[in-house]
Amino acid sequence: MHSLLAIFTLIFTASTLQLPPALALTSCRTSCGSIDIRYPFGVDDGCGAPQFRGMFNCSSDLFFTTPSGSYKVQHIDYDKKTMVVYDPAMSTCSILQPHHDFVMTEIQSFIIRPTPDTVFALLNCSIDSPVLNHYKNLCFNFSEHSCDELYGSCNAFRVFHLLTNSSPPCCFTGYDTVKFMSMNILDCSHYTTVINVDNLKGIGPLDWVYGIKLSFSVPDAGCERCSLSGGTCGFDTETEGMVCLCSASTNATRECAAGSVTAGDGSNNFPWKFCYALVLISSVLMILLCN
């Protein structure tokens, strides 16, 4: 009788055991300046998708970082999966900047590359430039615009016409050209970029939108399930496995709810209190059998 009473007492004790408190979660910032920050992006390590890790930093504004510099983020459209950035060192119709390259990493070129309606205008090119000779098929006119129009309309680019008393060669081209050939190889002294070129027919260079529009892909990692449960999608900073960051813990789960699913194998969490009870019961039985 005393043995049975001891067993039931231990079962009751085990059922009231609490798990150790979870580590406090450093919250992921949801905005930087006027820009909303949502999955797959993040400025805090462990937030967003690991593919974009280290690509963004936030001071007073949000910046997209590549090997060639930091580019101010002007707008993110999460529905269309596009982001517009501006290069402060890039030449525009109103200002002429020093020689500059736009360089992205291989992973950036794959998951967040410039859109087809972003045109790179290579300016003041040498007659020996590869895009004017062997690779001249890489150049095109867009929306019926020409290089002469740039040199004639923009104060910043008129200097090239004044120096040579003619319009030096230039080239409208796509991102792949500057990806595989630097400005030194292209033998052009400056470049500028224009976005939304499909809508610029009949609009002069003074009214063009200068910048770089990027198209990003969103990894399918079960983030929607996490968001619906009230969590924030992130990743383990060591393994880079998907983690649903909940308001009060850093549990590696797919959702923030009782009976959540682990990120590792998708199986249901086993009830820990029941495990403790079984261990205690087994210990008591072993003691009784030995007596």
XYZ file of C-alpha atoms in Angstrom:
291
model
C 0.000 0.000 0.000
C 2.806 2.374 0.914
C 4.545 1.514 -2.346
C 1.480 2.393 -4.424
C 1.079 5.648 -2.514
C 4.695 6.519 -3.257
C 4.186 5.842 -6.958
C 1.070 8.033 -7.213
C 2.833 10.793 -5.293
C 5.720 10.736 -7.754
C 3.336 10.773 -10.735
C 1.619 13.868 -9.344
C 4.961 15.544 -8.732
C 6.159 14.774 -12.255
C 2.977 16.182 -13.786
C 3.645 19.543 -12.140
C 7.238 19.830 -13.316
C 7.996 22.811 -15.532
C 10.436 22.980 -18.388
C 13.452 25.234 -17.904
C 12.680 28.799 -18.986
C 13.489 29.509 -22.628
C 16.166 31.987 -23.607
C 14.979 35.541 -24.168
C 14.530 36.399 -27.837
C 16.136 39.436 -29.386
C 13.302 40.732 -31.564
C 13.764 41.180 -35.286
C 13.359 44.766 -36.438
C 10.346 45.224 -38.701
C 11.361 48.553 -40.202
C 14.344 50.761 -40.916
C 13.654 54.402 -41.630
C 10.563 54.412 -43.831
C 11.132 50.888 -45.215
C 9.193 47.872 -43.892
C 11.366 44.819 -43.288
C 9.654 41.473 -43.815
C 10.655 37.943 -44.733
C 12.844 37.043 -46.595
C 14.859 40.098 -45.485
C 16.304 40.941 -42.091
C 18.870 43.314 -40.621
C 19.437 41.366 -37.387
C 21.410 38.127 -37.581
C 19.068 35.139 -37.468
C 16.152 37.105 -38.940
C 14.725 36.568 -42.416
C 16.044 33.902 -44.783
C 19.685 32.777 -44.476
C 20.209 33.286 -48.223
C 20.038 37.061 -47.591
C 22.215 36.977 -44.478
C 24.492 40.001 -44.155
C 23.093 41.751 -47.244
C 21.308 44.535 -45.353
C 22.311 47.053 -42.728
C 20.317 49.745 -40.995
C 21.633 53.091 -39.825
C 19.106 55.873 -40.246
C 18.150 54.258 -43.579
C 18.166 50.730 -44.989
C 21.111 49.810 -47.215
C 21.671 46.833 -49.510
C 25.318 45.758 -49.440
C 27.296 44.213 -52.306
C 31.058 43.871 -52.911
C 31.030 47.246 -54.704
C 29.349 49.250 -51.950
C 26.167 50.041 -50.036
C 23.050 51.072 -51.929
C 20.197 52.934 -50.276
C 16.914 51.031 -50.452
C 14.198 53.330 -51.770
C 11.278 50.930 -51.991
C 10.375 47.259 -51.487
C 7.266 45.734 -53.070
C 6.744 42.408 -51.297
C 3.795 41.480 -53.514
C 5.700 41.970 -56.774
C 8.960 40.828 -55.123
C 10.945 43.845 -56.314
C 13.259 46.284 -54.566
C 14.574 49.622 -55.850
C 18.005 50.785 -54.686
C 19.996 53.907 -55.460
C 23.746 54.133 -55.888
C 24.969 57.441 -54.399
C 28.192 57.111 -56.436
C 26.373 56.676 -59.755
C 26.208 59.363 -62.435
C 22.779 60.763 -63.291
C 21.373 63.369 -65.632
C 22.167 66.075 -63.077
C 25.512 64.942 -61.608
C 28.655 63.338 -63.019
C 30.372 60.900 -60.647
C 33.841 59.282 -60.844
C 34.439 55.918 -62.484
C 32.450 53.191 -60.702
C 31.532 49.500 -61.088
C 28.394 47.706 -59.909
C 29.373 44.292 -58.525
C 27.232 41.574 -56.935
C 28.155 38.212 -55.435
C 27.194 35.041 -57.283
C 24.384 34.296 -54.832
C 23.075 37.867 -55.148
C 23.122 37.615 -58.943
C 20.956 34.523 -58.604
C 18.409 35.411 -55.903
C 18.149 39.227 -56.155
C 19.301 40.240 -59.628
C 18.438 43.443 -61.553
C 15.164 43.257 -63.474
C 14.951 43.243 -67.296
C 13.433 46.754 -67.209
C 16.576 48.144 -65.565
C 18.898 49.526 -68.252
C 22.589 50.286 -67.756
C 23.742 53.237 -69.874
C 27.506 53.041 -70.511
C 28.790 56.536 -71.257
C 31.795 58.072 -72.997
C 33.022 54.757 -74.399
C 36.165 54.317 -76.458
C 35.785 53.337 -80.107
C 37.719 50.208 -79.099
C 35.121 49.181 -76.526
C 34.051 45.528 -76.920
C 30.377 46.580 -76.874
C 31.013 48.664 -79.978
C 32.833 45.888 -81.788
C 32.693 42.144 -81.146
C 29.839 42.453 -78.608
C 27.897 45.275 -80.222
C 24.786 43.080 -80.184
C 24.668 43.723 -76.407
C 23.677 47.351 -77.036
C 20.147 48.455 -77.864
C 17.869 51.482 -77.906
C 14.945 51.393 -75.485
C 11.556 53.048 -75.920
C 12.946 54.827 -79.013
C 15.615 56.665 -76.984
C 19.216 57.099 -78.110
C 22.588 57.968 -76.626
C 22.561 61.337 -78.401
C 19.448 62.211 -76.419
C 21.321 61.632 -73.147
C 24.272 63.782 -74.195
C 21.996 66.550 -75.456
C 19.473 66.692 -72.600
C 21.561 66.134 -69.472
C 23.790 68.885 -68.115
C 26.063 66.306 -66.494
C 26.730 64.514 -69.789
C 27.103 67.554 -72.056
C 30.736 67.811 -70.955
C 31.549 64.770 -73.100
C 30.133 66.526 -76.155
C 32.082 69.705 -75.375
C 35.382 67.849 -74.984
C 35.150 66.028 -78.308
C 32.893 68.415 -80.240
C 30.780 65.360 -81.000
C 28.758 62.740 -79.145
C 31.107 59.990 -77.917
C 29.897 56.401 -78.232
C 27.652 55.004 -75.525
C 25.662 51.827 -75.029
C 22.314 50.924 -73.478
C 22.639 47.391 -72.167
C 21.456 44.914 -69.533
C 22.906 43.767 -66.234
C 24.678 40.701 -67.644
C 27.024 42.972 -69.611
C 28.354 44.751 -66.512
C 28.289 41.486 -64.565
C 30.843 39.832 -66.824
C 32.804 42.917 -67.945
C 34.091 45.678 -65.667
C 34.063 49.314 -66.714
C 37.789 49.030 -67.466
C 37.170 46.143 -69.844
C 34.174 47.914 -71.361
C 36.409 50.973 -71.811
C 33.638 53.397 -70.817
C 34.295 56.166 -68.309
C 30.875 56.359 -66.593
C 27.539 54.626 -66.275
C 24.034 55.361 -65.091
C 21.012 53.122 -64.595
C 17.379 53.754 -65.453
C 14.367 51.743 -64.249
C 10.855 51.125 -65.580
C 12.130 51.700 -69.113
C 9.035 50.143 -70.697
C 7.069 53.203 -69.560
C 9.502 55.863 -70.813
C 8.418 56.228 -74.429
C 8.167 59.942 -75.218
C 9.675 60.934 -71.845
C 13.015 62.773 -71.836
C 16.076 61.869 -69.716
C 15.388 64.694 -67.256
C 12.246 62.848 -66.146
C 13.651 59.319 -66.084
C 13.828 57.414 -62.801
C 17.462 56.646 -62.005
C 18.224 53.635 -59.841
C 18.439 49.840 -59.919
C 15.360 47.644 -59.599
C 16.061 44.178 -58.230
C 13.818 41.127 -58.379
C 14.090 38.757 -55.418
C 12.932 35.209 -54.825
C 11.355 34.011 -51.576
C 12.560 30.622 -50.269
C 9.734 28.156 -49.604
C 10.603 27.244 -46.021
C 7.168 27.091 -44.399
C 7.251 30.731 -43.345
C 3.532 31.268 -43.918
C 2.702 28.671 -41.271
C 5.013 30.410 -38.810
C 3.543 33.857 -39.532
C -0.039 32.644 -39.120
C 0.859 31.337 -35.660
C 2.158 34.765 -34.613
C 5.852 34.046 -35.087
C 8.620 35.659 -37.114
C 10.537 33.637 -39.678
C 14.246 33.373 -39.063
C 17.094 30.888 -38.996
C 19.554 29.240 -36.655
C 22.748 31.311 -36.822
C 24.924 28.178 -36.652
C 23.112 25.686 -38.882
C 21.069 28.232 -40.899
C 18.076 25.923 -40.550
C 14.625 27.525 -40.578
C 13.384 28.724 -37.161
C 10.046 30.225 -36.166
C 10.948 32.969 -33.685
C 8.209 33.258 -31.075
C 7.500 36.115 -28.709
C 8.874 34.448 -25.600
C 11.377 31.833 -26.761
C 13.926 30.810 -29.320
C 12.504 27.312 -29.847
C 13.472 25.815 -33.208
C 9.893 25.271 -34.299
C 7.765 25.694 -37.387
C 5.009 27.528 -35.535
C 4.331 29.302 -32.241
C 1.679 27.122 -30.612
C 1.256 24.175 -28.250
C 2.269 20.943 -29.907
C 4.402 22.767 -32.433
C 6.450 20.932 -35.006
C 10.219 20.797 -34.777
C 12.309 22.265 -37.550
C 14.507 19.215 -37.769
C 12.239 16.372 -38.818
C 8.678 17.691 -38.741
C 7.509 15.301 -35.970
C 5.345 16.409 -33.032
C 7.102 17.414 -29.825
C 6.846 14.643 -27.248
C 5.154 15.716 -23.949
C 8.107 16.264 -21.664
C 6.181 16.109 -18.403
C 5.012 12.607 -19.270
C 8.635 11.620 -19.925
C 9.635 12.857 -16.494
C 6.796 10.876 -14.937
C 7.862 7.676 -16.702
C 11.444 8.106 -15.526
C 10.363 8.567 -11.922
C 7.937 5.626 -12.041
C 10.636 3.394 -13.496
C 13.001 4.421 -10.711
C 10.427 3.594 -8.025
C 9.665 0.202 -9.580
C 13.364 -0.631 -9.679
C 13.643 0.237 -5.974
C 10.607 -1.898 -5.105
C 11.897 -4.866 -7.075
C 15.238 -4.659 -5.351
C 13.647 -4.647 -1.856
